[in-house]
Tab-separated table of C-alpha atoms and ligand atoms in Angstrom:
chain	number	residue	atom	x	y	z
O	68	MET	CA	36.457	26.127	-13.723
O	69	ASP	CA	34.069	26.325	-16.639
O	70	SER	CA	30.258	25.772	-16.333
O	71	THR	CA	30.416	22.071	-17.436
O	72	THR	CA	32.719	21.015	-14.705
O	73	HIS	CA	31.224	23.236	-12.052
O	74	VAL	CA	30.101	21.308	-9.052
O	75	ASP	CA	27.438	22.768	-6.616
O	76	PHE	CA	28.790	21.428	-3.387
O	77	GLY	CA	25.918	22.980	-1.406
O	78	GLU	CA	23.385	21.233	-3.571
O	79	GLN	CA	25.168	17.902	-3.280
O	80	VAL	CA	25.319	18.225	0.568
O	81	ARG	CA	21.579	19.007	0.539
O	82	GLU	CA	20.861	15.856	-1.579
O	83	PHE	CA	23.065	13.730	0.834
O	84	ILE	CA	21.178	15.130	3.808
O	85	LYS	CA	17.956	14.170	2.175
O	86	HIS	CA	19.123	10.722	1.672
O	87	VAL	CA	20.161	10.557	5.312
O	88	PHE	CA	16.716	11.707	6.554
O	89	THR	CA	15.151	9.271	4.162
O	90	GLN	CA	16.784	6.585	6.428
O	91	LEU	CA	15.327	8.235	9.489
O	92	SER	CA	11.901	8.487	7.835
O	93	GLY	CA	12.133	4.710	7.184
O	94	LEU	CA	12.702	4.078	10.843
O	95	VAL	CA	9.820	6.260	12.028
O	96	VAL	CA	7.470	5.043	9.552
O	97	SER	CA	8.426	1.444	10.535
O	98	GLY	CA	7.338	2.448	14.069
O	99	MET	CA	4.017	3.646	12.852
O	100	ILE	CA	3.623	0.325	11.132
O	101	TYR	CA	4.264	-1.301	14.310
O	102	LEU	CA	1.577	0.770	15.935
O	103	GLY	CA	-0.992	0.178	13.205
O	104	HIS	CA	-0.376	-3.604	13.424
O	105	HIS	CA	-0.577	-3.806	17.247
O	106	LEU	CA	-3.586	-1.542	17.528
O	107	GLY	CA	-5.594	-3.225	14.809
O	108	LEU	CA	-5.824	-0.342	12.622
O	109	TYR	CA	-4.720	-2.080	9.399
O	110	ARG	CA	-7.170	-4.997	10.131
O	111	ALA	CA	-9.974	-2.385	10.789
O	112	LEU	CA	-9.090	-0.769	7.438
O	113	GLY	CA	-8.839	-4.140	5.640
O	114	ASP	CA	-12.159	-4.106	3.705
O	115	SER	CA	-10.705	-1.193	1.537
O	116	VAL	CA	-13.680	1.079	2.128
O	117	ALA	CA	-12.488	4.756	2.583
O	118	VAL	CA	-13.163	5.819	6.148
O	119	THR	CA	-12.717	9.088	8.145
O	120	SER	CA	-10.560	9.175	11.225
O	121	GLU	CA	-13.736	9.365	13.307
O	122	GLU	CA	-15.139	6.167	11.838
O	123	LEU	CA	-11.865	4.350	12.195
O	124	ALA	CA	-11.591	5.495	15.801
O	125	ALA	CA	-15.049	4.320	16.596
O	126	LYS	CA	-14.301	0.847	14.860
O	127	THR	CA	-11.175	0.437	16.896
O	128	GLY	CA	-12.123	2.058	20.039
O	129	LEU	CA	-9.080	4.496	19.805
O	130	HIS	CA	-8.756	8.240	20.347
O	131	GLU	CA	-9.862	10.053	17.171
O	132	ARG	CA	-6.952	12.779	17.266
O	133	TRP	CA	-4.382	10.003	17.437
O	134	VAL	CA	-5.776	7.929	14.726
O	135	ARG	CA	-5.920	11.043	12.542
O	136	GLU	CA	-2.434	11.804	12.912
O	137	TRP	CA	-1.475	8.148	12.267
O	138	LEU	CA	-3.587	8.118	9.093
O	139	ARG	CA	-2.026	11.372	7.862
O	140	GLY	CA	1.389	9.982	8.272
O	141	GLN	CA	0.541	6.672	6.514
O	142	ALA	CA	-0.910	8.564	3.717
O	143	ALA	CA	2.306	10.743	3.567
O	144	ALA	CA	4.367	7.603	3.525
O	145	LYS	CA	2.255	6.356	0.530
O	146	LEU	CA	1.071	3.291	2.522
O	147	ILE	CA	-2.502	4.290	2.759
O	148	ASP	CA	-4.381	6.008	-0.068
O	149	TYR	CA	-6.044	9.348	0.786
O	150	HIS	CA	-9.372	9.736	-1.028
O	151	GLY	CA	-10.049	13.486	-0.056
O	152	ASP	CA	-12.640	14.808	2.312
O	153	GLY	CA	-10.681	13.233	5.219
O	154	ARG	CA	-11.313	9.670	3.929
O	155	PHE	CA	-8.513	6.993	3.910
O	156	ALA	CA	-8.369	3.484	2.603
O	157	LEU	CA	-6.061	0.598	2.056
O	158	SER	CA	-5.572	-0.360	-1.449
O	159	PRO	CA	-6.270	-4.042	-2.232
O	160	ILE	CA	-2.539	-4.748	-2.395
O	161	ALA	CA	-1.910	-2.858	0.822
O	162	ALA	CA	-4.761	-4.871	2.424
O	163	LEU	CA	-2.904	-8.016	1.469
O	164	VAL	CA	0.407	-6.675	2.909
O	165	PHE	CA	-0.961	-5.026	6.129
O	166	ALA	CA	-4.357	-6.659	6.902
O	167	ASN	CA	-4.638	-10.200	5.686
O	168	GLU	CA	-2.760	-12.515	7.914
O	169	ASN	CA	-3.610	-15.613	5.584
O	170	SER	CA	-1.788	-13.927	2.592
O	171	PRO	CA	1.659	-14.905	1.617
O	172	ALA	CA	2.335	-11.247	1.060
O	173	PHE	CA	1.409	-10.352	4.628
O	174	ALA	CA	4.385	-8.278	5.965
O	175	ALA	CA	3.128	-6.286	8.900
O	176	GLY	CA	4.258	-9.091	11.193
O	177	ALA	CA	7.834	-8.259	10.322
O	178	PHE	CA	7.386	-4.912	12.270
O	179	ALA	CA	5.888	-6.732	15.379
O	180	ALA	CA	9.097	-6.847	17.425
O	181	LEU	CA	10.676	-3.462	16.252
O	182	PRO	CA	11.040	-1.836	19.839
O	183	GLN	CA	12.632	-5.020	20.945
O	184	GLN	CA	14.982	-5.326	18.018
O	185	LEU	CA	16.042	-1.704	18.303
O	186	GLY	CA	16.037	-1.811	22.139
O	187	VAL	CA	19.377	-3.696	22.215
O	188	LEU	CA	21.329	-0.810	20.522
O	189	GLU	CA	22.837	0.440	23.673
O	190	GLN	CA	24.052	-3.149	24.374
O	191	LEU	CA	25.592	-3.332	21.054
O	192	LEU	CA	27.808	-0.380	21.690
O	193	GLU	CA	29.787	-2.736	23.971
O	194	SER	CA	29.710	-5.602	21.389
O	195	PHE	CA	31.618	-3.451	19.069
O	196	ALA	CA	34.126	-3.009	21.671
O	197	THR	CA	34.276	-6.663	22.973
O	198	GLY	CA	33.362	-8.466	19.850
O	199	VAL	CA	30.974	-10.450	21.856
O	200	GLY	CA	27.340	-10.603	20.565
O	201	LEU	CA	23.850	-10.957	22.241
O	202	PRO	CA	22.172	-14.215	22.409
O	203	TYR	CA	18.938	-14.705	20.473
O	204	ASP	CA	16.878	-14.407	23.578
O	205	ALA	CA	18.193	-10.905	24.303
O	206	PHE	CA	15.166	-9.697	22.572
O	207	GLY	CA	12.834	-11.428	25.026
O	208	PRO	CA	9.670	-13.370	24.188
O	209	GLU	CA	8.637	-10.665	21.654
O	210	GLY	CA	11.721	-11.273	19.687
O	211	ALA	CA	10.680	-14.876	18.912
O	212	ARG	CA	7.229	-13.728	18.119
O	213	GLY	CA	8.637	-11.048	15.790
O	214	VAL	CA	10.510	-13.703	13.852
O	215	GLU	CA	7.327	-15.806	13.684
O	216	GLY	CA	5.502	-12.601	12.269
O	217	MET	CA	8.143	-12.176	9.527
O	218	LEU	CA	8.287	-15.932	8.524
O	219	ALA	CA	5.074	-17.620	9.335
O	220	PRO	CA	3.057	-16.267	6.317
O	221	TRP	CA	5.165	-18.299	4.021
O	222	PHE	CA	4.973	-21.388	6.197
O	223	ARG	CA	1.261	-21.201	6.337
O	224	THR	CA	0.596	-20.673	2.789
O	225	MET	CA	3.460	-22.174	0.792
O	226	LEU	CA	5.434	-24.804	2.433
O	227	VAL	CA	3.068	-27.665	2.363
O	228	PRO	CA	1.177	-26.999	-0.914
O	229	MET	CA	4.075	-25.635	-3.113
O	230	ALA	CA	7.569	-26.387	-1.536
O	231	LEU	CA	7.388	-29.965	-0.316
O	232	PRO	CA	5.980	-31.370	-3.494
O	233	ARG	CA	9.001	-30.053	-5.331
O	234	LEU	CA	11.496	-32.144	-3.234
O	235	ASN	CA	12.485	-35.448	-4.428
O	236	GLY	CA	10.301	-38.220	-2.860
O	237	VAL	CA	9.510	-36.333	0.317
O	238	VAL	CA	5.689	-35.961	0.175
O	239	PRO	CA	5.108	-39.746	-0.408
O	240	LYS	CA	7.280	-40.566	2.616
O	241	LEU	CA	5.492	-38.010	4.719
O	242	THR	CA	2.085	-39.276	3.628
O	243	GLU	CA	3.057	-42.924	4.551
O	244	GLY	CA	4.692	-41.937	7.863
O	245	ALA	CA	8.052	-40.589	8.352
O	246	LYS	CA	10.204	-38.999	11.166
O	247	VAL	CA	10.846	-35.280	10.685
O	248	ALA	CA	13.038	-32.659	12.490
O	249	ASP	CA	13.152	-28.892	12.128
O	250	VAL	CA	16.346	-27.677	13.515
O	251	GLY	CA	16.371	-24.123	14.684
O	252	CYS	CA	12.405	-24.551	14.719
O	253	GLY	CA	11.774	-21.103	16.387
O	254	THR	CA	8.073	-20.877	17.519
O	255	GLY	CA	7.355	-24.118	15.551
O	256	VAL	CA	4.963	-22.872	12.875
O	257	ALA	CA	6.745	-24.708	10.009
O	258	LEU	CA	6.679	-27.893	11.859
O	259	ILE	CA	3.061	-27.606	12.951
O	260	GLU	CA	1.962	-26.823	9.420
O	261	MET	CA	3.638	-30.069	8.382
O	262	ALA	CA	2.271	-31.961	11.266
O	263	LYS	CA	-1.291	-30.922	10.300
O	264	ALA	CA	-0.785	-31.943	6.725
O	265	PHE	CA	0.827	-35.407	7.551
O	266	PRO	CA	-0.770	-37.074	10.574
O	267	ARG	CA	0.948	-40.366	10.100
O	268	SER	CA	4.478	-38.657	10.590
O	269	GLU	CA	6.174	-37.672	13.757
O	270	PHE	CA	7.655	-34.189	14.057
O	271	HIS	CA	10.472	-32.952	16.236
O	272	GLY	CA	11.477	-29.391	16.634
O	273	TYR	CA	14.932	-28.419	18.110
O	274	ASP	CA	15.863	-24.983	19.148
O	275	ILE	CA	17.991	-23.363	21.855
O	276	SER	CA	15.768	-20.204	22.567
O	277	ARG	CA	13.647	-20.728	25.550
O	278	HIS	CA	11.366	-18.119	24.521
O	279	ALA	CA	10.801	-19.569	21.045
O	280	LEU	CA	10.321	-23.109	22.642
O	281	ALA	CA	7.790	-21.731	25.114
O	282	HIS	CA	5.788	-20.204	22.407
O	283	ALA	CA	6.155	-23.210	20.243
O	284	GLU	CA	4.403	-25.239	22.986
O	285	ILE	CA	1.522	-22.728	23.027
O	286	ASN	CA	1.247	-22.960	19.122
O	287	LYS	CA	1.135	-26.759	19.475
O	288	GLN	CA	-1.563	-26.787	21.970
O	289	TYR	CA	-3.572	-24.276	20.030
O	290	ALA	CA	-3.205	-26.553	16.990
O	291	CYS	CA	-4.197	-29.678	19.119
O	292	LEU	CA	-1.499	-31.893	17.698
O	293	THR	CA	-0.227	-35.075	19.077
O	294	ASN	CA	2.436	-35.881	16.529
O	295	VAL	CA	4.651	-32.840	17.393
O	296	ASN	CA	7.384	-32.543	20.023
O	297	PHE	CA	9.828	-29.801	20.894
O	298	HIS	CA	13.293	-30.212	22.365
O	299	ASP	CA	15.671	-27.954	23.996
O	300	ALA	CA	18.660	-28.639	21.687
O	301	GLN	CA	21.259	-28.079	24.463
O	302	ALA	CA	19.874	-30.535	26.915
O	303	ASP	CA	18.103	-32.880	24.401
O	304	PRO	CA	20.152	-32.697	21.128
O	305	LEU	CA	19.498	-34.392	17.810
O	306	PRO	CA	20.137	-38.316	18.457
O	307	GLY	CA	22.699	-38.861	15.890
O	308	ASP	CA	21.138	-42.261	15.089
O	309	ALA	CA	20.421	-41.948	11.470
O	310	SER	CA	16.615	-42.049	12.062
O	311	TYR	CA	15.265	-38.959	10.248
O	312	ASP	CA	13.694	-39.228	6.881
O	313	PHE	CA	13.415	-35.391	6.477
O	314	ILE	CA	15.167	-32.488	8.263
O	315	THR	CA	14.314	-28.908	7.745
O	316	SER	CA	16.207	-25.768	8.973
O	317	PHE	CA	14.519	-22.384	7.924
O	318	ASP	CA	16.583	-19.080	8.326
O	319	CYS	CA	18.699	-20.231	11.092
O	320	VAL	CA	22.195	-21.646	9.922
O	321	HIS	CA	23.476	-18.134	9.473
O	322	ASP	CA	22.327	-17.498	13.075
O	323	MET	CA	24.183	-20.126	14.637
O	324	ALA	CA	27.315	-19.898	16.693
O	325	HIS	CA	28.654	-23.223	15.585
O	326	PRO	CA	26.821	-24.063	12.301
O	327	ALA	CA	29.368	-26.642	11.226
O	328	VAL	CA	28.726	-28.665	14.383
O	329	VAL	CA	24.955	-28.521	13.906
O	330	MET	CA	25.505	-29.738	10.391
O	331	GLN	CA	27.448	-32.680	11.476
O	332	ALA	CA	24.702	-33.527	14.018
O	333	ILE	CA	22.175	-33.293	11.137
O	334	ARG	CA	24.271	-35.446	8.959
O	335	LYS	CA	24.614	-38.205	11.746
O	336	SER	CA	20.849	-37.934	12.357
O	337	ILE	CA	19.487	-38.271	8.785
O	338	LYS	CA	18.792	-41.575	6.990
O	339	PRO	CA	21.005	-42.522	4.040
O	340	ASP	CA	18.173	-41.708	1.666
O	341	GLY	CA	16.965	-38.697	3.749
O	342	THR	CA	16.526	-35.094	2.641
O	343	TRP	CA	17.683	-31.807	4.381
O	344	LEU	CA	15.773	-28.803	3.335
O	345	ILE	CA	17.728	-25.646	4.105
O	346	ALA	CA	16.181	-22.142	3.690
O	347	ASP	CA	18.405	-19.138	4.241
O	348	ILE	CA	18.841	-15.653	3.005
O	349	ASN	CA	19.022	-15.233	-0.678
O	350	CYS	CA	22.231	-13.443	-0.997
O	351	LYS	CA	25.221	-12.948	-3.374
O	352	PRO	CA	28.614	-14.540	-2.722
O	353	THR	CA	30.390	-11.296	-2.409
O	354	PHE	CA	29.905	-8.002	-0.627
O	355	GLU	CA	30.575	-6.236	-3.954
O	356	GLU	CA	27.677	-8.198	-5.572
O	357	ASN	CA	25.260	-7.623	-2.661
O	358	LEU	CA	26.159	-3.876	-2.773
O	359	ALA	CA	25.385	-3.714	-6.555
O	360	ARG	CA	22.428	-6.166	-6.950
O	361	ASN	CA	20.720	-6.709	-3.567
O	362	PRO	CA	18.118	-3.997	-2.939
O	363	MET	CA	17.608	-5.288	0.633
O	364	ALA	CA	21.324	-5.383	1.486
O	365	ALA	CA	21.230	-2.192	3.793
O	366	MET	CA	18.363	-3.677	5.785
O	367	MET	CA	20.012	-7.093	5.874
O	368	TYR	CA	23.362	-5.920	7.195
O	369	GLY	CA	21.509	-3.871	9.825
O	370	PHE	CA	19.507	-7.087	10.973
O	371	SER	CA	22.825	-8.731	10.973
O	372	VAL	CA	24.380	-6.370	13.551
O	373	LEU	CA	21.205	-6.210	15.571
O	374	SER	CA	20.475	-9.977	15.601
O	375	CYS	CA	21.938	-12.490	13.202
O	376	MET	CA	25.733	-11.873	13.430
O	377	SER	CA	25.270	-10.900	16.951
O	378	SER	CA	23.747	-14.208	18.157
O	379	SER	CA	26.293	-16.119	16.005
O	380	LEU	CA	28.934	-14.366	17.950
O	381	SER	CA	27.504	-14.664	21.315
O	382	GLU	CA	29.453	-17.830	22.134
O	383	PRO	CA	33.201	-18.275	22.272
O	384	GLY	CA	34.377	-19.070	18.676
O	385	GLY	CA	31.200	-18.228	17.058
O	386	ALA	CA	31.199	-18.262	13.391
O	387	GLY	CA	29.497	-14.978	12.919
O	388	LEU	CA	28.440	-15.781	9.429
O	389	GLY	CA	26.004	-12.876	9.236
O	390	THR	CA	22.602	-12.319	7.625
O	391	LEU	CA	24.215	-12.486	4.059
O	392	GLY	CA	26.884	-14.856	5.063
O	393	PHE	CA	25.398	-18.148	4.019
O	394	SER	CA	25.447	-17.814	0.251
O	395	GLU	CA	25.031	-20.597	-2.132
O	396	PRO	CA	28.745	-21.426	-2.456
O	397	VAL	CA	29.242	-21.327	1.277
O	398	ALA	CA	26.293	-23.630	1.658
O	399	ARG	CA	27.727	-26.072	-0.798
O	400	ARG	CA	31.068	-25.998	0.863
O	401	MET	CA	29.777	-26.418	4.364
O	402	THR	CA	27.305	-29.184	3.580
O	403	ALA	CA	29.977	-30.984	1.638
O	404	GLU	CA	32.430	-30.696	4.610
O	405	ALA	CA	29.640	-32.105	6.791
O	406	GLY	CA	29.392	-35.183	4.674
O	407	PHE	CA	26.457	-34.451	2.370
O	408	THR	CA	27.045	-35.293	-1.266
O	409	ARG	CA	23.989	-34.003	-3.362
O	410	PHE	CA	22.863	-30.421	-3.462
O	411	ALA	CA	20.281	-28.748	-5.522
O	412	ARG	CA	18.789	-25.234	-5.332
O	413	HIS	CA	15.186	-24.448	-5.572
O	414	ASP	CA	13.288	-21.223	-6.470
O	415	PHE	CA	10.147	-21.400	-4.213
O	416	ASP	CA	8.864	-17.920	-5.217
O	417	ASN	CA	10.141	-16.149	-2.098
O	418	PRO	CA	12.635	-13.342	-2.947
O	419	VAL	CA	14.050	-13.127	0.539
O	420	ASN	CA	15.067	-16.970	0.684
O	421	ALA	CA	17.294	-19.372	-1.119
O	422	TYR	CA	16.230	-23.044	-0.784
O	423	TYR	CA	18.644	-25.980	-0.868
O	424	GLU	CA	17.764	-29.672	-0.914
O	425	VAL	CA	20.735	-31.388	0.452
O	426	ARG	CA	21.192	-35.199	0.741
O	427	PRO	CA	23.870	-37.661	2.062
Q	212	LIG	C1	15.716	-16.447	12.719
Q	212	LIG	S1	15.208	-17.936	13.775
Q	212	LIG	C2	14.298	-18.773	12.700
Q	212	LIG	C3	13.230	-19.669	13.474
Q	212	LIG	C4	12.466	-20.571	12.761
Q	212	LIG	N1	13.120	-21.481	11.917
Q	212	LIG	C5	11.493	-19.800	11.739
Q	212	LIG	O1	11.659	-19.946	10.576
Q	212	LIG	O2	10.564	-19.117	12.362
Q	212	LIG	C6	16.675	-18.719	14.155
Q	212	LIG	C7	16.455	-19.846	15.190
Q	212	LIG	O3	17.649	-20.602	15.205
Q	212	LIG	C8	17.814	-21.005	16.428
Q	212	LIG	N2	19.187	-21.471	16.869
Q	212	LIG	C9	20.280	-20.806	16.806
Q	212	LIG	N3	21.322	-21.582	17.038
Q	212	LIG	C10	20.774	-22.931	17.115
Q	212	LIG	C11	21.262	-24.281	17.428
Q	212	LIG	N4	22.563	-24.411	17.618
Q	212	LIG	N5	20.453	-25.303	17.550
Q	212	LIG	C12	19.077	-25.225	17.360
Q	212	LIG	N6	18.564	-23.909	17.046
Q	212	LIG	C13	19.416	-22.869	17.056
Q	212	LIG	C14	17.466	-19.651	17.172
Q	212	LIG	O4	17.259	-19.939	18.690
Q	212	LIG	C15	16.177	-19.220	16.552
Q	212	LIG	O5	15.001	-19.664	17.000
């Protein structure tokens, strides 16, 4: 073998092991983000002034030795800047992502239910053998709160001011007084944001998760709204009476065990001139394209096994679309099969989601 064809097998193994441990590093650092979020460490660092571990411990009422180790790990992960002399700070960008809950870029909430999300791993050993997944509520109340942490920043900052005005004729109807449903409403943040903005309209949230619905009621009380109602979709389903002007479903079609059935119910419940806004994961139509062009594919397939595909396979005959399974061609086909005739895709400045405006 000449020098140009020589392959250093040992070096390749070392490189691959490095790659493998990068995955473990991501997991452990994610756990540290969970701690920083729940302990208020990021919030305390939010003003971007460089502090020592003693100062941060005093500000948060935590134990200095633990705070110091956390800060060092965060600096090593390049999430927090080290300024020398034992001083650490969030950059302005990191402050938006970790400390400012009113920023559309806020991402710390996405780590809020990490222990619960990973806590199902042992149960999933059985799912791989039986084919039966875990229901959405398997994550407990924290699971629903965790999804809220991931999705609420966009609802609070972009849905009403940016997205709704781009839908054909929806805002004038909502301003005048319309009937709106959010199907798969989770903890109700999207519905509540719309209800606050359009007091003449009535808003109905439908979900099958008792944990999400319980938290939605708390969110409703906190917002002091009288134009919002939440419904357990199993006991009190969509009425099927062509009464809704506007229906939304955010990041839930791919989670559903029977999405085609829900789509038919939405079709029956929407007015002939109504609008259905679907948000789902921005994905490519084929695995090969996701592999080549979707930088979040590994994380998404992981979330699929942990949660999305799992909940979709938790009932007999479940569709099991998976987190990356409701691509635009699938959305076009399934909405057409449910009886919708108009379909337009929107870009609402959210790399994670694709948005479809669907009409009868
Ligand atoms: C990823 S969460 C999204 C929740 C919410 N739309 C949000 O954006 O925060 C998916 C939701 O779909 C709900 N879901 C699943 N199947 C459903 C069904 N058949 N009818 C209503 N909701 C359903 C789940 O219970 C869960 O709350």
